[in-house]
mmCIF file of C-alpha atoms and ligand atoms in Angstrom:
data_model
loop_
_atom_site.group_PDB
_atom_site.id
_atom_site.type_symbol
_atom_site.label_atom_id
_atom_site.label_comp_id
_atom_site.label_asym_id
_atom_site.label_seq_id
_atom_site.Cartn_x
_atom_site.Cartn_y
_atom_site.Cartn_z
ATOM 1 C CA UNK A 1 128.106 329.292 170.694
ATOM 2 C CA UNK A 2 130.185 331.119 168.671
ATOM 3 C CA UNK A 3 128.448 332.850 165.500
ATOM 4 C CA UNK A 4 130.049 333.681 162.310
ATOM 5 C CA UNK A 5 127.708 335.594 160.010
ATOM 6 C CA UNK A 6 128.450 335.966 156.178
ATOM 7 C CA UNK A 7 126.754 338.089 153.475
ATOM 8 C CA UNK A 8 125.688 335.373 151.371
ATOM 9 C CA UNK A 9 126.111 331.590 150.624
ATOM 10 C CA UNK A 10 129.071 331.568 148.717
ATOM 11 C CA UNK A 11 131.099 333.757 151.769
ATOM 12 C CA UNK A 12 129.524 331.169 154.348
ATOM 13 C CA UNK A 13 130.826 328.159 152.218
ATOM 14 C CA UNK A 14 134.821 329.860 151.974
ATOM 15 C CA UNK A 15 134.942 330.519 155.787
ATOM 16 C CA UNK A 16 133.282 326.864 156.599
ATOM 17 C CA UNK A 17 136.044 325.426 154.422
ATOM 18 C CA UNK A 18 139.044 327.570 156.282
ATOM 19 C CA UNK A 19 138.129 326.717 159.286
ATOM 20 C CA UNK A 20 138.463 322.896 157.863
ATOM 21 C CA UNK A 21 141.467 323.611 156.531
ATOM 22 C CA UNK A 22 143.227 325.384 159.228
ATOM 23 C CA UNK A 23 142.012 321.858 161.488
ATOM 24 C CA UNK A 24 144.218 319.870 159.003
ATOM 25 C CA UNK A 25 147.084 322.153 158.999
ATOM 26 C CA UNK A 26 147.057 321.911 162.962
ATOM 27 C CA UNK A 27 146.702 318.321 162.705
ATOM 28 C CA UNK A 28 147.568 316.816 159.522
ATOM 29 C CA UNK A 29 146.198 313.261 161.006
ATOM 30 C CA UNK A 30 142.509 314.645 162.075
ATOM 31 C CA UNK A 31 138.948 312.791 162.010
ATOM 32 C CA UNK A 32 136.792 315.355 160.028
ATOM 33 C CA UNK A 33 133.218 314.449 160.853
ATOM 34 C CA UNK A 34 131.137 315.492 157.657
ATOM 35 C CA UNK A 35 127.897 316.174 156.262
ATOM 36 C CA UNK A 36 126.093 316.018 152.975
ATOM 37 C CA UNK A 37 123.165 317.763 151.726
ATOM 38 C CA UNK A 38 123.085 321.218 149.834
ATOM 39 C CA UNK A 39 124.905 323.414 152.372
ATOM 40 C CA UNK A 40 128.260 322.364 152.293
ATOM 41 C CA UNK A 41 128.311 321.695 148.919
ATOM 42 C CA UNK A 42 130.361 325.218 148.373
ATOM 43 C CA UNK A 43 132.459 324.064 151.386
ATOM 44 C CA UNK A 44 133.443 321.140 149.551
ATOM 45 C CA UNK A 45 134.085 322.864 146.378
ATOM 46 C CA UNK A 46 136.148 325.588 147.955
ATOM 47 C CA UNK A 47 138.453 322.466 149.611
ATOM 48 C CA UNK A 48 138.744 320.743 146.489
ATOM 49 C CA UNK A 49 140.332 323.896 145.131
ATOM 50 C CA UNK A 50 142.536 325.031 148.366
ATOM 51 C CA UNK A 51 143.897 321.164 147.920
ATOM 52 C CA UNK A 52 144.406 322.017 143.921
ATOM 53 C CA UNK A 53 146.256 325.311 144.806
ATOM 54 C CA UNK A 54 148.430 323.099 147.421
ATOM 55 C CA UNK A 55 147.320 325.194 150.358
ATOM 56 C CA UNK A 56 145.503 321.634 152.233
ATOM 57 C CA UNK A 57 146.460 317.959 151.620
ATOM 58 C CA UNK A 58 144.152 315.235 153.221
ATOM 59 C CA UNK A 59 146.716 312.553 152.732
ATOM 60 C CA UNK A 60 147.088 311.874 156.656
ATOM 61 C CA UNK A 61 143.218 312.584 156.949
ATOM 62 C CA UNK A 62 140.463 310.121 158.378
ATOM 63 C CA UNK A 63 136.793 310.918 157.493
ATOM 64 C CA UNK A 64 133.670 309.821 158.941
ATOM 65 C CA UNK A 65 130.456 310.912 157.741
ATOM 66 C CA UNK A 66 127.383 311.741 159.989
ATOM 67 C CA UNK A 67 124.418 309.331 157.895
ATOM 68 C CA UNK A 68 123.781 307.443 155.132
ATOM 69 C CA UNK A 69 119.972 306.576 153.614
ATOM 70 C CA UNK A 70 119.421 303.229 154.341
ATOM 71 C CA UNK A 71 119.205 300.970 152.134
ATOM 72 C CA UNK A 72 120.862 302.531 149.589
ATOM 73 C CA UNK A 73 123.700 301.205 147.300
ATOM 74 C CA UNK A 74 127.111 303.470 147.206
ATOM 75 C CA UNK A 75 126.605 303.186 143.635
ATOM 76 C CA UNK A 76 123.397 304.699 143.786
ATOM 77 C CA UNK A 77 123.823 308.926 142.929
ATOM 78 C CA UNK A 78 121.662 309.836 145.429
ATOM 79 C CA UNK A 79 123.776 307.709 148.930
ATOM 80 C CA UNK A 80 125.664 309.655 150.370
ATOM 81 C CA UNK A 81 129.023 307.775 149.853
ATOM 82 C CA UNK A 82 128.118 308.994 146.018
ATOM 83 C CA UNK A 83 127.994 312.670 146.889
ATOM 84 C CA UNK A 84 131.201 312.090 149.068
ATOM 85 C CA UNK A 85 133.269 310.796 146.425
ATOM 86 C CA UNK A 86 131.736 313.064 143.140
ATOM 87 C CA UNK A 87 131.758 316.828 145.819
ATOM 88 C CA UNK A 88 135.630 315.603 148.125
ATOM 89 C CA UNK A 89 136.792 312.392 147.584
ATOM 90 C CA UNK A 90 137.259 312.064 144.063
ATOM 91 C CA UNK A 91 139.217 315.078 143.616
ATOM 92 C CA UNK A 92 141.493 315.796 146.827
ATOM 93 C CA UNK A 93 144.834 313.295 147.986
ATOM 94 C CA UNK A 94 142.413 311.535 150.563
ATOM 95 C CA UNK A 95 142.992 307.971 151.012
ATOM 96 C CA UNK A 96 140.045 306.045 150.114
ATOM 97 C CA UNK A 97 140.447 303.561 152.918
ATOM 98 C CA UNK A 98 140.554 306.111 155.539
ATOM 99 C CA UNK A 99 137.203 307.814 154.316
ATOM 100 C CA UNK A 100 134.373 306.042 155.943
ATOM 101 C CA UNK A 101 130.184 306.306 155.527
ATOM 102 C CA UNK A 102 127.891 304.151 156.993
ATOM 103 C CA UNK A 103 127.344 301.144 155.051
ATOM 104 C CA UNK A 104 123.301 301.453 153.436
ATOM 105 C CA UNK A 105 123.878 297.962 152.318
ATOM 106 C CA UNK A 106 124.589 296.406 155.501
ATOM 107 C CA UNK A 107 122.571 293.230 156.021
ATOM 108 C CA UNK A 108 121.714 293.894 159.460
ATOM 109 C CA UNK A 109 121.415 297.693 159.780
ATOM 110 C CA UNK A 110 121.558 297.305 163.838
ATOM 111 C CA UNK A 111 125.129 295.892 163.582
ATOM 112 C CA UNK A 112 126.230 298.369 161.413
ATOM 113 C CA UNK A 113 125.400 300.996 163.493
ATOM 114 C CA UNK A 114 127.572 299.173 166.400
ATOM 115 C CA UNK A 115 130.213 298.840 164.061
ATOM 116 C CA UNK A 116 130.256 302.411 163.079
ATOM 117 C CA UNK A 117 130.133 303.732 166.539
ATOM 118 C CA UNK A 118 133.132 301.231 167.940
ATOM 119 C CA UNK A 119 134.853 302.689 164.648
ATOM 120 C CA UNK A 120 134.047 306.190 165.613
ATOM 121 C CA UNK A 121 135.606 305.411 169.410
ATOM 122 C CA UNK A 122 138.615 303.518 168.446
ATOM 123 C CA UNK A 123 139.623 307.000 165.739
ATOM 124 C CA UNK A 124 139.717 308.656 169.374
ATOM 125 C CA UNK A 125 136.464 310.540 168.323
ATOM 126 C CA UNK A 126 136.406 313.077 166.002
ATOM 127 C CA UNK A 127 138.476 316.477 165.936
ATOM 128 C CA UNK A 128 136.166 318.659 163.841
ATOM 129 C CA UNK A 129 132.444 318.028 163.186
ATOM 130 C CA UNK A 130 130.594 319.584 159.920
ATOM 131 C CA UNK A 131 127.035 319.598 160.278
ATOM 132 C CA UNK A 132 123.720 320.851 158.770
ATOM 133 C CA UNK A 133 120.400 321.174 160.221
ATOM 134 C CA UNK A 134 117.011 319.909 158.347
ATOM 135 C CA UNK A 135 114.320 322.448 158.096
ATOM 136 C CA UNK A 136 112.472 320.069 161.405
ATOM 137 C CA UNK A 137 115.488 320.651 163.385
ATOM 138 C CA UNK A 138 117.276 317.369 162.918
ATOM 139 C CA UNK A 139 120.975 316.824 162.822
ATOM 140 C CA UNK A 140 122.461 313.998 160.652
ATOM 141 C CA UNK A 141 119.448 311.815 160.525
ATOM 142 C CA UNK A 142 118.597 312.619 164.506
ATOM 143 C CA UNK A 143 114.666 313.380 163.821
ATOM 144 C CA UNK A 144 112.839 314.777 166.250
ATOM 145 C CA UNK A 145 111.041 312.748 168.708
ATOM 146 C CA UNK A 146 110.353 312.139 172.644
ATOM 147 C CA UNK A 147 114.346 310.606 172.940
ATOM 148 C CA UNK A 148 117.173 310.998 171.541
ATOM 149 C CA UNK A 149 119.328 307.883 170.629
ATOM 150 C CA UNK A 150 123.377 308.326 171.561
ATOM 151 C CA UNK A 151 124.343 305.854 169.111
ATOM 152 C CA UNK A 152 124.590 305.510 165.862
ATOM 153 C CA UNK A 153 121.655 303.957 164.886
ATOM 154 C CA UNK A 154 118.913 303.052 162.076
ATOM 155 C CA UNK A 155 115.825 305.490 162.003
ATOM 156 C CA UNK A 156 112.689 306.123 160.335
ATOM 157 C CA UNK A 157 112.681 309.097 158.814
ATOM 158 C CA UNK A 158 110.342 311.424 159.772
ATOM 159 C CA UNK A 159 107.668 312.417 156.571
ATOM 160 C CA UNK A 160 108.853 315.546 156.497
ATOM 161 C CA UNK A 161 112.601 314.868 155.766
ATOM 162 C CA UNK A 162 111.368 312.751 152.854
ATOM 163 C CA UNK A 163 109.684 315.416 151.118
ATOM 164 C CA UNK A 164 112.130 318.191 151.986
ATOM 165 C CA UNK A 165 114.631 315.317 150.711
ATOM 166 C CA UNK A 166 112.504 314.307 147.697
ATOM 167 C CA UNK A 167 113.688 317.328 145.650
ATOM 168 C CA UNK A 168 117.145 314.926 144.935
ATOM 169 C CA UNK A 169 114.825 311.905 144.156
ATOM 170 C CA UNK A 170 112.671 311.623 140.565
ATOM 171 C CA UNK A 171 109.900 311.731 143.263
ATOM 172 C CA UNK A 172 109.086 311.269 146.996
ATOM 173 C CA UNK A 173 108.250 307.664 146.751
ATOM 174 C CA UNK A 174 112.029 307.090 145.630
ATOM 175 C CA UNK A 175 113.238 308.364 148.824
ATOM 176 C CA UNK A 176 114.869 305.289 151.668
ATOM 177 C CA UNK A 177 112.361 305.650 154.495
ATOM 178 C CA UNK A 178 115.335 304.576 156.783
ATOM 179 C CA UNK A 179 118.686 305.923 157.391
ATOM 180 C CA UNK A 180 121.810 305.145 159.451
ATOM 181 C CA UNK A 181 122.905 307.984 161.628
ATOM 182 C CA UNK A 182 125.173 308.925 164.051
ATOM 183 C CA UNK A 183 123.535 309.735 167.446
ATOM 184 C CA UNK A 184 123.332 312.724 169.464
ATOM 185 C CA UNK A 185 126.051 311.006 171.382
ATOM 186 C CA UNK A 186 128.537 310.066 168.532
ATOM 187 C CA UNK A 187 127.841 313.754 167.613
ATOM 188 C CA UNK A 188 129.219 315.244 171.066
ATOM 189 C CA UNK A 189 132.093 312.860 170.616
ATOM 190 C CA UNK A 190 133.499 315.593 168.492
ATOM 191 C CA UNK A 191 135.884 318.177 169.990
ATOM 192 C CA UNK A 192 134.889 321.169 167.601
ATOM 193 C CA UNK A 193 131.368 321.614 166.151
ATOM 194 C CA UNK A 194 130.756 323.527 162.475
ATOM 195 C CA UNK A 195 127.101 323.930 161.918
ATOM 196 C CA UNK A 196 126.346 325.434 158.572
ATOM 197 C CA UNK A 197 123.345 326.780 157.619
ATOM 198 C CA UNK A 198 122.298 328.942 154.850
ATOM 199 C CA UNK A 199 119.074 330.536 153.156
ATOM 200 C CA UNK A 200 115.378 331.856 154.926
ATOM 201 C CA UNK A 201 114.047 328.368 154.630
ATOM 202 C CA UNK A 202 116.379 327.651 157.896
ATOM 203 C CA UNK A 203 115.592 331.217 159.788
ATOM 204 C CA UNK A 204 112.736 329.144 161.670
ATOM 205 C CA UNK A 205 115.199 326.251 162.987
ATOM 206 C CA UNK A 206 117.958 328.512 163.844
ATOM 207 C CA UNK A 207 115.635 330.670 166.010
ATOM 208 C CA UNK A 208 114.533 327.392 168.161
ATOM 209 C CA UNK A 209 118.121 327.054 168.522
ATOM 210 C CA UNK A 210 118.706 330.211 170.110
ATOM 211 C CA UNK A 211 115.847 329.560 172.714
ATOM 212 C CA UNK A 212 118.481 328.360 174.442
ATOM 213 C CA UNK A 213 116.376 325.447 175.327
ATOM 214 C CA UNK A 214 117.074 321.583 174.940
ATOM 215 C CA UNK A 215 114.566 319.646 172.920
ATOM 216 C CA UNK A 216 114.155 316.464 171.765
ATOM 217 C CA UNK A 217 111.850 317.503 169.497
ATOM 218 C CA UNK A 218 113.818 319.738 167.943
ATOM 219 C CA UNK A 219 117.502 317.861 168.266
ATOM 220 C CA UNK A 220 119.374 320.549 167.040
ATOM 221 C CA UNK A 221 119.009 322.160 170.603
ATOM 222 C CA UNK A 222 121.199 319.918 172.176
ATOM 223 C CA UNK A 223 124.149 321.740 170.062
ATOM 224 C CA UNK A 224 123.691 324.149 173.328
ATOM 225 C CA UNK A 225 124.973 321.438 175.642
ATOM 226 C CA UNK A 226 128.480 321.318 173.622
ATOM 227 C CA UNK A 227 131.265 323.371 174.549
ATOM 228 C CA UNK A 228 132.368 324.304 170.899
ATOM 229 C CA UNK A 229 129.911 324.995 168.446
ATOM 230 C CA UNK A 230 130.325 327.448 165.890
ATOM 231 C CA UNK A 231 127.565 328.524 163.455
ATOM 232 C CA UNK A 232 128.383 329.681 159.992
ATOM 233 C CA UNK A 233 125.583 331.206 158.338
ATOM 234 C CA UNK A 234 124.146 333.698 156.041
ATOM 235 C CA UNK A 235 122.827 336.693 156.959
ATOM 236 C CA UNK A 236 119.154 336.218 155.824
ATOM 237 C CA UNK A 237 118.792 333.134 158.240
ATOM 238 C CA UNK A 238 119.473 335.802 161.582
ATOM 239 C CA UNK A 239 116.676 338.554 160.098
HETATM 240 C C1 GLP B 301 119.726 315.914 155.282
HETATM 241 C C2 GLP B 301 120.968 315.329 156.003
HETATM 242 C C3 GLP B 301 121.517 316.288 157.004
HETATM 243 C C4 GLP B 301 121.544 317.671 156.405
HETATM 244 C C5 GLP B 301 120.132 318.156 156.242
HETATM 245 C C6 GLP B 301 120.006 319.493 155.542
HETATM 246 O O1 GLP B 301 118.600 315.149 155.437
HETATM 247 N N1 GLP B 301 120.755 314.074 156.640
HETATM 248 O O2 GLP B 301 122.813 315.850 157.418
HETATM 249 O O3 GLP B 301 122.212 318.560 157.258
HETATM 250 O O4 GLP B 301 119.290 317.184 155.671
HETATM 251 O O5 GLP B 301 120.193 319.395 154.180
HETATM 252 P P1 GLP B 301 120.379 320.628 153.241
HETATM 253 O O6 GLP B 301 121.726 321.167 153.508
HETATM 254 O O7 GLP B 301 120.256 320.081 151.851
HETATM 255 O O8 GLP B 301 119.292 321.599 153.578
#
């Protein structure tokens, strides 16, 4: 694993975003795998202005994002196709069509999950993976537990996530208890890994990752098994 250590959040977010944008100069056509929550938020941000300063266009671009809370309307502030559009989308030459989410109002969340992984397999896979990690250790929506699912799939999430997640919601009982997530599988279908993670709160998950074990209680671990994972992070979290 390579490790790229910045002084502070704001550092971590700039190099995160060259790295993205240094994938789309290479190949102006990519799949970007990405993430929501708080950490890439900066990321985002710094993307939005590299695109305004014409040093990145996403015109030739294809996105897939790692999970969506399910159900959840895309209208709804707190989906994740809602934080796509207001923090990228919205504000960088991406084509709309080509920017996909799992769909939180699917009828039958099972299919959608098949759909989203055939998707994810006829793009070719993807070319450069952004990723968090949840204070339990869980990538996308992979929560820990006995297996691991390759697939993208629907899964309970774990009460844990909903109150570390409940902080977006007006309160805990708002948060989906399901999501739609890529699996550990869909994940590795990626040819370059970017896990960010930022702040003391995480110092406990990225330790377990360094074990250098492989636990499906702690899914993160399996980042040890790819052959291109780098970890952009701040300072505080390695202490
Ligand atoms: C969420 C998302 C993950 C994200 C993680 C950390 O539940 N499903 O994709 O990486 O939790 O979020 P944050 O960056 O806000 O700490």
């Amino acid at each position: 694993m390579n490790i790229v250590v910045c002084k502070n959040y704001d550092e971590m977010s700039l190099r995160a975003a060259k790295i993205v944008a240094a994938q789309i100069k290479e190949k102006p056509n990519c799949v970007l795998g990405l993430a929501t929550g708080s950490t890439p938020e900066g990321m985002y941000a710094d993307l939005v202005k590299m695109y305004k300063n014409g040093e990145v266009s996403f015109k030739e671009v294809t996105s897939v994002n790692l999970d969506e809370y399910y159900p959840i309307a895309p209208t709804n502030d707190q989906s994740y196709r809602y934080f796509m559009n207001q923090h990228l989308f919205d504000h960088v030459d991406i084509d709309k069509a080509n920017t996909n989410v799992p769909d939180g109002t699917a009828g039958d969340p099972v299919a959608e999950g098949k759909r989203y992984e055939e998707l994810i397999s006829a793009l070719g896979g993807i070319d450069l993976q952004v990723l968090g990690i949840g204070r339990n250790g869980h990538i996308g929506f992979n929560e820990p537990d006995s297996k691991l699912i390759l697939d993208t799939h629907v899964t309970d999430l774990t009460e844990s996530t909903i109150s570390a997640n409940a902080r977006f919601f007006a309160s805990a009982n708002q948060v989906p208890r399901q999501a739609l997530t890529m699996g550990i599988g869909s994940i590795f279908k990626a040819k370059k890994i970017i896990l960010m993670v930022s702040g003391v709160e995480k110092k406990a998950a990225v330790s377990a990752l360094f074990e250098r074990n492989v636990d499906t209680n702690f899914p993160a671990t399996m980042l040890n098994l790819h052959p291109d994972v780098t970890l952009v992070c701040t300072a505080d979290v390695l202490d």
